[in-house]
Coordinates of C-alpha atoms in Angstrom, one line a residue:
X1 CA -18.3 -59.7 -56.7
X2 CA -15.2 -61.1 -55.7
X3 CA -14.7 -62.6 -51.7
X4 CA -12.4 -60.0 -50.9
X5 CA -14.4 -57.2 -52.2
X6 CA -17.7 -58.6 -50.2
X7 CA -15.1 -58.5 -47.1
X8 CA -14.2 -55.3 -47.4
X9 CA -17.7 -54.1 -47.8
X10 CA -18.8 -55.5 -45.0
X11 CA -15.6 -54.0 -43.1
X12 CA -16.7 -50.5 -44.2
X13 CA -20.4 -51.0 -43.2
X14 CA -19.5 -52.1 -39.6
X15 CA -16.4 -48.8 -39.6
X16 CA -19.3 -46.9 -40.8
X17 CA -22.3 -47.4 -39.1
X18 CA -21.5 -49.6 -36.3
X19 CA -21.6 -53.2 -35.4
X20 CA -25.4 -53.1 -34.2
X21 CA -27.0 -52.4 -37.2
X22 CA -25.7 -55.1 -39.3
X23 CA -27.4 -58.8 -39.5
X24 CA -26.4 -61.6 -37.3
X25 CA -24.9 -63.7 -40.3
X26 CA -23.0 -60.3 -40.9
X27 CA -22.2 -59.2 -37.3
X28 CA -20.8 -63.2 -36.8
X29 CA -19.0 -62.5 -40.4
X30 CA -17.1 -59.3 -39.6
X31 CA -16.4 -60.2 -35.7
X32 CA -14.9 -63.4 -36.7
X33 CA -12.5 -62.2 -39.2
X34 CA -11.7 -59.6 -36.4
X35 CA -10.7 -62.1 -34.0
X36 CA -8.5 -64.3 -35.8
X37 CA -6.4 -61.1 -37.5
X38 CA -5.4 -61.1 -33.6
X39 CA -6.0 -65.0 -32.6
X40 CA -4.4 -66.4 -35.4
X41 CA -0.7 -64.9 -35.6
X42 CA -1.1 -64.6 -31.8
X43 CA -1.4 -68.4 -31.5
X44 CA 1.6 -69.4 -34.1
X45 CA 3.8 -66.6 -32.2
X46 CA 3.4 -68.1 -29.1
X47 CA 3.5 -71.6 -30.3
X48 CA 7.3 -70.8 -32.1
X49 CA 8.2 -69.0 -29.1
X50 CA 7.6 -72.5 -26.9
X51 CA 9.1 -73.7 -29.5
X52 CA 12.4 -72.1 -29.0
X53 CA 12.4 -73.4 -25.5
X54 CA 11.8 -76.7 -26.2
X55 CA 14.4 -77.0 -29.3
X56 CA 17.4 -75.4 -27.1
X57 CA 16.5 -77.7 -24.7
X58 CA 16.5 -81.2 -27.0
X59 CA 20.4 -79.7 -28.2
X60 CA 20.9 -79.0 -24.2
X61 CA 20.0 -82.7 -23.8
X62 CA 23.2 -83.9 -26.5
X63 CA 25.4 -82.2 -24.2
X64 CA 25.6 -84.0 -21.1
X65 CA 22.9 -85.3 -18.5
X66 CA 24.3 -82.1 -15.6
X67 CA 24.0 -79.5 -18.6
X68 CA 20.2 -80.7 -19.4
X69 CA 19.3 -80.6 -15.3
X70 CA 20.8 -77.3 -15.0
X71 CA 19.1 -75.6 -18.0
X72 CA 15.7 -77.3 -17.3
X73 CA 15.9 -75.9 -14.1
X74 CA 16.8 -72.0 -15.4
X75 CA 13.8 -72.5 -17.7
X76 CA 11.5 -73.9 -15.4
X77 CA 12.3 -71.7 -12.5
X78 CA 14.5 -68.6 -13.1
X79 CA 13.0 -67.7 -17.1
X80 CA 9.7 -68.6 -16.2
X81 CA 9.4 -66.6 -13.2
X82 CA 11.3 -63.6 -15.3
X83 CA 8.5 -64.2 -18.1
X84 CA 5.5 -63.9 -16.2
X85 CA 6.5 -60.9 -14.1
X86 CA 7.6 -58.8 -17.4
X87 CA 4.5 -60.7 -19.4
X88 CA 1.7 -59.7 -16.9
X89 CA 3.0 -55.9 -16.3
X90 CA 3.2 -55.5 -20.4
X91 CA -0.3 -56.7 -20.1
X92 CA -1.3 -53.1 -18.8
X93 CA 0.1 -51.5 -22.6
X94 CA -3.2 -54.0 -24.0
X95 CA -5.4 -52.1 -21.8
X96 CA -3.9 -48.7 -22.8
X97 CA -3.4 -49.1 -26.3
X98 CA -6.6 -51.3 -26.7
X99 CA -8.5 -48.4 -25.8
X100 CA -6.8 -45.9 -26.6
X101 CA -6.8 -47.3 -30.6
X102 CA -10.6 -47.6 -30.2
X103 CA -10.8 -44.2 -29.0
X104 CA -9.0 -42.9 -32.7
X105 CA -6.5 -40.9 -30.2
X106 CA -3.6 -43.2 -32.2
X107 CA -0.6 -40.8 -31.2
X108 CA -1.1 -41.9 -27.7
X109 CA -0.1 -45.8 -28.7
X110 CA 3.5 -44.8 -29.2
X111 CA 3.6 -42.5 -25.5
X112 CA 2.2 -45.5 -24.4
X113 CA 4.7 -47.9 -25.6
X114 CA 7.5 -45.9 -24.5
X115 CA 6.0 -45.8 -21.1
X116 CA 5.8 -49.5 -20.9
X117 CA 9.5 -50.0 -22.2
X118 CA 10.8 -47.6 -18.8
X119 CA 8.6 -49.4 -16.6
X120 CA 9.4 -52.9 -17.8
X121 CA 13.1 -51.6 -17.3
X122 CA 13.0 -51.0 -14.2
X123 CA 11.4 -54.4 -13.3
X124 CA 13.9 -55.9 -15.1
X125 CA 16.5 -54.2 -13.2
X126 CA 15.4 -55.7 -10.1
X127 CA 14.8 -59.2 -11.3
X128 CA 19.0 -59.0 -12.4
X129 CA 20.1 -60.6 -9.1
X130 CA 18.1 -63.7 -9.6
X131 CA 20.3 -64.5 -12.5
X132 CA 23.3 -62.9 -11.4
X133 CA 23.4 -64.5 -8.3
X134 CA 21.8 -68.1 -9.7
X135 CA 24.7 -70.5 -8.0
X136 CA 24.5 -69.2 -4.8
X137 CA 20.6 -69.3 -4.6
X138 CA 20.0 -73.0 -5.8
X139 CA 23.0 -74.3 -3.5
X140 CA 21.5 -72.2 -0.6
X141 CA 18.3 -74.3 -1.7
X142 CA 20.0 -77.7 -1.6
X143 CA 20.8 -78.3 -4.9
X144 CA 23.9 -79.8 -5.9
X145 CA 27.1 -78.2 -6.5
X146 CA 28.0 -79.4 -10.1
X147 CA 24.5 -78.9 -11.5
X148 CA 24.5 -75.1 -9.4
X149 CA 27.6 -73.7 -11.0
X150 CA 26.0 -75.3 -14.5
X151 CA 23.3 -73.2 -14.0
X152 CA 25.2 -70.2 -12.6
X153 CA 26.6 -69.6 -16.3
X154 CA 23.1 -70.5 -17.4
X155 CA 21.7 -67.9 -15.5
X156 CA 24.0 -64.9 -16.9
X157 CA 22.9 -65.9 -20.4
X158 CA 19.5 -65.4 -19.2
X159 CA 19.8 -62.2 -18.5
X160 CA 20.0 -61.0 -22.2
X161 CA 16.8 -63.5 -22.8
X162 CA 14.7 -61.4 -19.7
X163 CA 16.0 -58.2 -21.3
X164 CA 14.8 -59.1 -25.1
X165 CA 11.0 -59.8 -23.0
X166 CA 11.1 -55.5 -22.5
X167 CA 11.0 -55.4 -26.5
X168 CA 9.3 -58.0 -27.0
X169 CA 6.2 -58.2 -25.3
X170 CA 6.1 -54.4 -25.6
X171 CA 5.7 -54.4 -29.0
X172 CA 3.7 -57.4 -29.5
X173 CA 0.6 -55.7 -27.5
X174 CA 1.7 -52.5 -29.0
X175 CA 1.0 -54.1 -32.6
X176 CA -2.1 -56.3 -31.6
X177 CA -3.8 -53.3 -30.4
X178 CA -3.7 -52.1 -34.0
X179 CA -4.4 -55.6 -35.3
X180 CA -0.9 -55.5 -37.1
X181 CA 0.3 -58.5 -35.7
X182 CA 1.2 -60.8 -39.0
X183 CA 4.4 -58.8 -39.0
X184 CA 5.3 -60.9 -35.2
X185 CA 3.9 -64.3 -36.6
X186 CA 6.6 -63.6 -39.9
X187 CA 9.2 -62.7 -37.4
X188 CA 9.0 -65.8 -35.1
X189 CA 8.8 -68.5 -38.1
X190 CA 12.2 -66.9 -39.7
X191 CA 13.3 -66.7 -35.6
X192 CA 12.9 -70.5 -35.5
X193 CA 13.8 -71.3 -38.7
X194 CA 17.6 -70.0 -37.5
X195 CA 17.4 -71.4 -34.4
X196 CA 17.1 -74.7 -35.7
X197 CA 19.7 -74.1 -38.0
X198 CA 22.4 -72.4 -35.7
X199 CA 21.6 -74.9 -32.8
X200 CA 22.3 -77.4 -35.0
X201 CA 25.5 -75.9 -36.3
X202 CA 27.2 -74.5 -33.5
X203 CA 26.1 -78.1 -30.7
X204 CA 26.6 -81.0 -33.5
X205 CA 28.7 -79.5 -36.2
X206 CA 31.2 -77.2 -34.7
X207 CA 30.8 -78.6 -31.1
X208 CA 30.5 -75.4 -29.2
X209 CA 28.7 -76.9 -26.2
X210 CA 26.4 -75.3 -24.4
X211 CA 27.6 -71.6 -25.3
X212 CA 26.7 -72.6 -29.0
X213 CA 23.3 -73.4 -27.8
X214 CA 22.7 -71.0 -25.6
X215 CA 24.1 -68.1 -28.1
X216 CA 21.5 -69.4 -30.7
X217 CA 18.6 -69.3 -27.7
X218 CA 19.4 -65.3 -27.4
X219 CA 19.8 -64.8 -31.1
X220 CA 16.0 -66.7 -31.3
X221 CA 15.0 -64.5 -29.0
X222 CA 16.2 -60.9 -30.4
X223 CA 16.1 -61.3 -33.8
X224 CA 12.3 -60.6 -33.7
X225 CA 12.8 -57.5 -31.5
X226 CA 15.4 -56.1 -34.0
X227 CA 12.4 -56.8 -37.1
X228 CA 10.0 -55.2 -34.8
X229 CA 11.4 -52.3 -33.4
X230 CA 13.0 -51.5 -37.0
X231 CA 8.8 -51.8 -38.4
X232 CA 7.4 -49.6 -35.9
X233 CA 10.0 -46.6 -36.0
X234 CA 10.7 -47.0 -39.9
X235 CA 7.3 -46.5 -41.0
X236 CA 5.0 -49.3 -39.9
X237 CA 3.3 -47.4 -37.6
X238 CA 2.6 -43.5 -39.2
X239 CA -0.3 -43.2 -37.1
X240 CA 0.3 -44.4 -33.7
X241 CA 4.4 -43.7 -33.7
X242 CA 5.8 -40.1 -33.8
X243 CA 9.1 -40.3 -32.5
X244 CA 10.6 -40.5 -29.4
X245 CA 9.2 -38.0 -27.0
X246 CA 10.4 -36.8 -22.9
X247 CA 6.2 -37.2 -22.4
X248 CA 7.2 -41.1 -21.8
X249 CA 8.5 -39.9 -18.6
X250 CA 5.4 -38.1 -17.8
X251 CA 2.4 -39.6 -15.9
X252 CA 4.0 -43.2 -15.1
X253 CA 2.2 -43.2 -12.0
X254 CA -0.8 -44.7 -12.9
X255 CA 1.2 -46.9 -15.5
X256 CA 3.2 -48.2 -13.1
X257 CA 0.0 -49.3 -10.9
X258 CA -2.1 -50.6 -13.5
X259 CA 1.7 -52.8 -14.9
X260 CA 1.5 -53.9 -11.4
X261 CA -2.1 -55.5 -11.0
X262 CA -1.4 -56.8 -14.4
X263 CA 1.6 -58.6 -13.2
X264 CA -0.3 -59.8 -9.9
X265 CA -2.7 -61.0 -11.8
X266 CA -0.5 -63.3 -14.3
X267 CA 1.7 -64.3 -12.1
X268 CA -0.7 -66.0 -9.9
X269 CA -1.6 -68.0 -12.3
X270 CA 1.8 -69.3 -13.2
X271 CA 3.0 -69.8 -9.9
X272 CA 0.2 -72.0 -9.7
X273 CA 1.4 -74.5 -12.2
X274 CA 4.5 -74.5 -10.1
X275 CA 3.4 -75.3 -6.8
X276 CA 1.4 -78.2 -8.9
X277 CA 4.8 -80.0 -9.9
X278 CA 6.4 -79.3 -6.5
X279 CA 3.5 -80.9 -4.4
X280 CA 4.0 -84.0 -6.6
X281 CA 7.5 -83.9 -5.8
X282 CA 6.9 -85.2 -2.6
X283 CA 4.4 -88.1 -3.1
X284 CA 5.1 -91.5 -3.0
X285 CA 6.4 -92.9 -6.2
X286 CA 7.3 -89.6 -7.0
X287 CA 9.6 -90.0 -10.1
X288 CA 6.4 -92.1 -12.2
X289 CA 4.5 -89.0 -10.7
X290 CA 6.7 -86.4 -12.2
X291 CA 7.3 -88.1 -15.2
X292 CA 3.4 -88.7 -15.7
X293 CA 2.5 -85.0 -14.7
X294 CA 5.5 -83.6 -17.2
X295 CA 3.8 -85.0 -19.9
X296 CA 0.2 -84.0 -18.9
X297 CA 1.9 -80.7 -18.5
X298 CA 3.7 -80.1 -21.6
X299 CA 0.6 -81.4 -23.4
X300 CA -1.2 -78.9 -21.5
X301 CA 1.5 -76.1 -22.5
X302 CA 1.0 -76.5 -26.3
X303 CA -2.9 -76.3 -25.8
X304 CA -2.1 -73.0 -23.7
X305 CA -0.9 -71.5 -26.2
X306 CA -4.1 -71.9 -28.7
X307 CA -6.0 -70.0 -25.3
X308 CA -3.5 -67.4 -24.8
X309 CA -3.9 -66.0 -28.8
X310 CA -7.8 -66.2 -27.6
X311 CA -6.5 -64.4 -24.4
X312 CA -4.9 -61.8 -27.1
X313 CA -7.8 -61.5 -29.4
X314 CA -10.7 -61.1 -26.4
X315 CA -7.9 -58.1 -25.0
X316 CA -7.7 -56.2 -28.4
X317 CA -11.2 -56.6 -29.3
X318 CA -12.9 -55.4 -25.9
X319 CA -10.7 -52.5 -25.3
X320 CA -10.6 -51.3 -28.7
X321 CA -14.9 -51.8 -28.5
X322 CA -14.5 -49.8 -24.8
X323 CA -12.5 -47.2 -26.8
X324 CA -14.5 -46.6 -29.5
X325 CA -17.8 -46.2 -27.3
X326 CA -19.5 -49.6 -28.2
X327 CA -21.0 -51.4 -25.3
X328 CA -23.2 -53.7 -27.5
X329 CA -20.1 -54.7 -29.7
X330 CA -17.4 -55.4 -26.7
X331 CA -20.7 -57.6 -25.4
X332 CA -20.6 -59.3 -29.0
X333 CA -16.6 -59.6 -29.2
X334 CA -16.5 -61.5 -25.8
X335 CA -19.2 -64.1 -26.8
X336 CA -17.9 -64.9 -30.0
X337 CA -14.6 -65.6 -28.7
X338 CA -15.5 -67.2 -25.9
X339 CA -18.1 -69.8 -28.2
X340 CA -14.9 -70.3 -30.6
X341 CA -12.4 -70.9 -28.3
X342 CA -14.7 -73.2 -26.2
X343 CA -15.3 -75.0 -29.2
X344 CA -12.1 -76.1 -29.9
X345 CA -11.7 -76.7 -26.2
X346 CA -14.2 -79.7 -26.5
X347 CA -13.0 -81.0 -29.7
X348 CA -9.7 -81.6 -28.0
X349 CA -11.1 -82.7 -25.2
X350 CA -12.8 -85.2 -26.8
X351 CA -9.6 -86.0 -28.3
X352 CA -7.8 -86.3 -25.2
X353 CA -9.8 -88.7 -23.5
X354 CA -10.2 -90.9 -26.5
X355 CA -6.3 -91.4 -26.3
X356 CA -5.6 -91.5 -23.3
X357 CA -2.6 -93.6 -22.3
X358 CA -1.3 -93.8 -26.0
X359 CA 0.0 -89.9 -25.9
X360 CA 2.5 -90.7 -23.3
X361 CA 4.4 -93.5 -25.9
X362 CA 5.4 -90.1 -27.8
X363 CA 7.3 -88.9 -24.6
X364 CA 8.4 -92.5 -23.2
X365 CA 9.1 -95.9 -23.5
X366 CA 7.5 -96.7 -19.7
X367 CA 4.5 -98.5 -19.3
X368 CA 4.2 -97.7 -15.7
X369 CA 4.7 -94.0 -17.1
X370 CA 2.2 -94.3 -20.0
X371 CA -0.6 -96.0 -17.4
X372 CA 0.0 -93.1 -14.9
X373 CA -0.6 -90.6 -18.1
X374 CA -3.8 -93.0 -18.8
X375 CA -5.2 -92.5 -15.3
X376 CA -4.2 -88.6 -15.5
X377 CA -5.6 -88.2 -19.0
X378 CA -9.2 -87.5 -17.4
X379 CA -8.0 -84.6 -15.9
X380 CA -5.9 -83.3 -18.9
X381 CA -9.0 -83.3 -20.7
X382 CA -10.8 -81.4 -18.2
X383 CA -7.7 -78.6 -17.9
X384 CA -8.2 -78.1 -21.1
X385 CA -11.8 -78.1 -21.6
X386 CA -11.3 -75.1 -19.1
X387 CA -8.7 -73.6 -20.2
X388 CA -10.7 -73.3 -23.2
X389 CA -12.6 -70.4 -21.4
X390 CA -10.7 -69.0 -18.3
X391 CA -7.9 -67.3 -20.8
X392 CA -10.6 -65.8 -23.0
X393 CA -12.4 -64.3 -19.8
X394 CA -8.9 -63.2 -18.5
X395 CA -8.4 -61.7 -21.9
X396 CA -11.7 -60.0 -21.2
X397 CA -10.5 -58.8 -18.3
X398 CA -7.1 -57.2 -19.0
X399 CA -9.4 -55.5 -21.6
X400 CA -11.6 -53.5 -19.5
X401 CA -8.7 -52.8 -17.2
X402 CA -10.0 -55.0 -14.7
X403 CA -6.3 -56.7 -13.5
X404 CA -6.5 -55.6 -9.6
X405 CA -10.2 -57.4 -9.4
X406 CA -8.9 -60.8 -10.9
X407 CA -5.7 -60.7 -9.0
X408 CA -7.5 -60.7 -6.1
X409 CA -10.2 -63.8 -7.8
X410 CA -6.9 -65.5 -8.6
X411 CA -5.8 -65.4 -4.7
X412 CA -9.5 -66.6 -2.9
X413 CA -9.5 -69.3 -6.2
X414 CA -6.3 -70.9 -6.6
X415 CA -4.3 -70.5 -2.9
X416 CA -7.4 -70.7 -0.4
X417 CA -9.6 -72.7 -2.6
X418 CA -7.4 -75.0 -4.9
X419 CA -3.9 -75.8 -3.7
X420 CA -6.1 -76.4 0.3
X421 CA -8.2 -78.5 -1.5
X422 CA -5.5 -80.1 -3.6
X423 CA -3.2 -81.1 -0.3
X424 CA -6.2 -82.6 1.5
X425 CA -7.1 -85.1 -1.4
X426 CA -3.6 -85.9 -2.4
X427 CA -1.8 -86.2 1.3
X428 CA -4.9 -86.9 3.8
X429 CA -7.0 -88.6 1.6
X430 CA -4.2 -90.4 0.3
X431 CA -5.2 -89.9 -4.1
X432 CA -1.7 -89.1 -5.1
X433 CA -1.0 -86.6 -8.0
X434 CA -4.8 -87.1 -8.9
X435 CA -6.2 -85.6 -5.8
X436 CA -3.7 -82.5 -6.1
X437 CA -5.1 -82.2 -9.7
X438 CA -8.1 -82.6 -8.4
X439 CA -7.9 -79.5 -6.2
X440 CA -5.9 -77.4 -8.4
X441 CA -8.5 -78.0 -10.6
X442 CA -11.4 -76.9 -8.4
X443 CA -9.6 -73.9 -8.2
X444 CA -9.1 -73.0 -11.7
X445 CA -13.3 -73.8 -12.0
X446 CA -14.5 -71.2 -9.1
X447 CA -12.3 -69.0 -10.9
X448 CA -13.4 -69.1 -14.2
X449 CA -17.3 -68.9 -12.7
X450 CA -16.4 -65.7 -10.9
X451 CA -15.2 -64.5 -13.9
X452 CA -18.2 -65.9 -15.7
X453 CA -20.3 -64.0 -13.2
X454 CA -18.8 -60.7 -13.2
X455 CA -18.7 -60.6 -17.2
X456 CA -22.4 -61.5 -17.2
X457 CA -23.3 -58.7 -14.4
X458 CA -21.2 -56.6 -15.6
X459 CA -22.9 -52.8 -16.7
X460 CA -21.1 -52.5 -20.2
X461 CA -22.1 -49.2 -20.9
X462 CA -20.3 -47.6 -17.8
X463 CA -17.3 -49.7 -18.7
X464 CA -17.3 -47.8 -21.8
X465 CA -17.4 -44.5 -20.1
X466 CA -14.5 -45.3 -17.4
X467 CA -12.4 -46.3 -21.2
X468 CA -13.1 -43.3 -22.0
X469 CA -12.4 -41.5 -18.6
X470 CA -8.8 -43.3 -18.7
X471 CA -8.2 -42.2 -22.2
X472 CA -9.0 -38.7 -21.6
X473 CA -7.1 -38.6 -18.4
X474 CA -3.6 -39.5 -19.7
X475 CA -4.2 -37.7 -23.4
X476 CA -1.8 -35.7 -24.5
X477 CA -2.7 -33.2 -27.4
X478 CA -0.9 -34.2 -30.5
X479 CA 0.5 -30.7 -30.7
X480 CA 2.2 -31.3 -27.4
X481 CA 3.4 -34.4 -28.6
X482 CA 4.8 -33.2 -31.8
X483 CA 6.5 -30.1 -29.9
X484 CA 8.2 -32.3 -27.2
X485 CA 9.3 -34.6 -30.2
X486 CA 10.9 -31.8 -31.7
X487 CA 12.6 -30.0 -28.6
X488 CA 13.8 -33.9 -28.5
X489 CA 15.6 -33.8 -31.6
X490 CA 17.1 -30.5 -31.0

C-alpha cells in the first residue's frame, strides 16, 4: 500500500472514530501531519511577509541615509503598532472559526469572516490619523525636521499597507481554520518573488526613488489579498462561504469584545519589545548597545516567526478539537505541538550559543559591535529557547477563547514583573543592556509558567462545552443564511 493511501487511512480512522481510540504511534502520526498542514505554510507566510519588510528596506537604504531613518522609523513604530492592533483583534476570527469548523456548523466561517472584516474597519478607521498626521507627531516628539516630513509621505503610503492587514489577516485565520492554508504560502512566495523584481526595477533601473519602492511594498502587500479573496468567493470555500449576507451586521457585540481582548492581549506583547530598544536607548554607550540589541533582535524576529506558525497551528488545532467535542484530543494537539516546537527551540539554542560573537560579522564589520553581540548571545539563546513555548501556549490560548485572561497575565508578567525588574538591573545595578534583558526576560518566563499552569489545570471537558455554548449562541440556521443572501442579491 502506497504512503499516501496509509495516510489517508489513517485520516479516515481518526474522522471516523475519533482520536482516542487509535495507537500512540498512530495518534503521534495523524496529529503531526495535522499540525504542519497549519505550521508549515504558516511559518513560510510569515517568514516572506518579514521578508517584504526587510527587502523594501535594503532598496530604502540605496536611496539616501534621511530616506532609510525615516522609513525605519514608520516600520518600527507607526506599521508595527498598526500590525499588532489589527493582528491581535483578527485573532478572535481563529477562536470563532476554529470552533466553529470543529463544530461542522461550516456556513458560519464565512458570517464570521465578514464580521471580522467590519470590525477590523473600523479599527482601522481610527488608527488613520497616526499616518495621516505622521510629521506633525514625530516633530512634536523631537525628531528632526527633514527626517519628519520624510516620514510624513511615508506614513500616507502606509495607510494602504494597514488597510491590506483587514484582508489579509482576515482571510489567513479564515483559511487556517479550515487547514487550507497552502493557497497563502503560494501567494506570499509569487508576492516576494515581484517585490524583488519591481524593487529592483523601479529604485536601480528606472530610478523612481522612494515612490518606486514604496509602490512595490503595497503591491507585496495586496497582491495576496487579491489571490485570496478571489479563492474564497470563487469557489475555494463551497462549504464555509455562501455569499455576502446583512447577518455580518448582526450580533457584533460580542465580536467586537472578544477582537478586543485579542488585541490587548497581542499588543502587550509587542509593545514589549519596544520599550526593550527604547530603555537601551538611554544607556551609556548607547549606539554599540543599539547596534548589538538590533542584531540580537532581528535574529530573534526570524526565529519568531518559526513560533508564530506553531502559534497558528496550536490555535487551529485546539479550537477545531473544542468544536468538535474532543477534550482528550485538544489535550493531545497542545502537547504535541508544544514537544515539537520546543524541540527546535533547543536545537537553535544550542546553535546560538555555540556561535556566539561570529553571527554579528553577518550584520557588521565592528568588533566592538560583534563582542557586545558575543556577550548578548547568552540571552538570545535563552529568548529563544522560550519563545520556543510561550507562542505555542499563547496559540493555546487564543484557541479556547481565553484572550481577556492572558491579557491580563501579559500585564502582572511583562510591565510589573519584567520591564521593573529590567530598569533596576540595567540603571541601579548598573548591567547595561544585559540587565534590561535580563528583566525583560524574567518577565517573558513567569509568563509562560502561568500559562504553563493554567493549561495544565485547566478542566478540558468544560472548555469543550463553553466551545460549544459560543457556537450555539451566535449560530445562525443556514436557512436564514441562505434567505438573507438572497434578499441580498435582490
Amino acid at each position: 500500500m502506497e504512503e499516501g493511501d496509509i495516510n489517508q487511512k489513517l485520516l479516515g480512522k481518526a474522522e471516523k472514530s475519533g482520536i482516542e481510540e487509535l495507537t500512540l504511534k498512530e495518534k503521534i502520526w495523524v496529529e503531526t501531519k495535522k499540525m504542519w498542514v497549519v505550521a508549515g505554510p504558516a511559518i513560510f507566510t510569515r517568514f516572506s511577509t518579514f521578508g517584504v519588510t526587510i527587502i523594501s528596506q535594503a532598496f530604502v537604504g540605496h536611496i539616501g541615509p534621511t530616506e532609510l531613518a525615516a522609513y525605519s522609523l514608520c516600520f518600527t513604530v507607526l506599521l508595527r503598532f498598526g500590525n499588532g492592533v489589527l493582528l491581535g483583534m483578527a485573532s478572535a476570527l481563529e477562536t470563532l472559526c476554529g470552533q466553529a469548523f470543529g463544530a461542522k456548523q461550516y456556513h458560519m466561517l464565512g458570517v464570521y469572516l465578514q464580521r471580522s472584516w467590519i470590525v477590523l474597519f473600523l479599527t482601522a478607521c481610527c488608527l488613520l490619523p497616526l499616518y495621516i498626521f505622521t510629521t506633525p507627531i514625530l516633530e512634536a516628539l523631537g525628531q528632526e525636521k527633514e527626517i519628519a516630513e520624510v516620514a510624513g509621505y511615508i506614513g500616507h503610503w502606509f495607510i494602504i499597507v494597514v488597510l491590506s492587514f483587514i484582508v489579509s489577516y482576515t482571510c489567513q485565520m479564515f483559511l487556517q481554520a479550515q487547514s487550507k492554508n497552502m493557497i497563502i504560502a503560494y501567494l506570499a512566495a509569487f508576492s516576494i518573488g515581484i517585490h524583488i523584481f519591481l524593487s529592483w526595477l523601479l529604485t536601480m533601473k528606472f530610478k523612481f526613488g522612494l515612490a518606486g519602492a514604496l509602490s512595490s511594498t503595497v503591491l507585496a502587500y495586496w497582491l495576496p489579498n487579491i489571490g485570496q479573496i478571489l479563492f474564497v468567493t470563487c469557489g475555494g470555500c463551497k462549504e464555509t462561504w455562501k455569499g455576502f449576507s446583512m447577518l455580518a451586521f448582526k450580533d457584533l457585540w460580542p465580536v467586537v469584545k472578544l477582537s478586543l481582548s485579542s488585541g490587548a492581549m497581542l499588543c502587550l506583547e509587542l509593545w514589549y519589545n519596544t520599550i526593550l530598544v527604547l530603555l537601551t536607548g538611554n544607556l551609556e554607550n548607547a549606539q554599540v548597545a543599539i547596534d548589538a540589541l538590533a542584531i540580537c533582535l532581528n535574529i530573534n524576529g526570524w526565529e519568531m516567526m518559526i513560533s508564530l506558525g506553531f502559534l497558528a497551528a496550536a490555535s487551529v488545532r485546539v479550537s477545531n478539537e473544542l468544536g468538535r467535542g474532543s477534550a482528550k484530543a485538544a489535550k493531545f494537539s497542545i502537547l504535541m505541538s508544544t514537544l515539537t516546537s520546543l524541540a527546535i527551540g533547543l536545537v537553535l539554542f544550542l546553535l546560538f550559543l555555540f556561535l556566539r560573537g561570529r553571527l554579528a560579522y553577518i550584520f557588521t564589520e565592528s568588533e566592538e559591535v560583534a563582542d557586545a553581540v558575543a556577550e548578548l548571545s547568552p540571552l538570545l539563546a535563552m529568548s529563544i529557547l522560550l519563545n520556543s513555548v510561550q507562542p505555542v501556549l499563547s496559540g493555546v490560548a487564543v484557541g479556547a477563547g481565553w484572550q481577556s485572561i492572558v491579557a491580563w497575565v501579559n500585564v502582572a508578567s511583562y510591565y510589573l514583573i519584567g520591564i521593573p525588574i529590567g530598569v533596576v538591573l540595567g540603571y541601579v545595578f548598573h548591567m547595561q543592556v544585559k540587565g534590561v534583558w535580563i528583566g525583560m526576560l524574567l518577565g517573558t518566563f513567569v509568563q509562560t509558567v502561568i500559562l504553563v499552569i493554567i493549561t495544565w489545570k485547566t478542566d478540558w471537558d468544560r472548555q469543550v462545552v463553553l466551545a460549544r455554548n459560543r457556537v450555539n449562541k451566535w449560530l445562525v440556521s443556514e436557512s436564514r443564511e441562505g434567505n438573507s443572501n438572497t434578499n441580498n442579491a435582490a
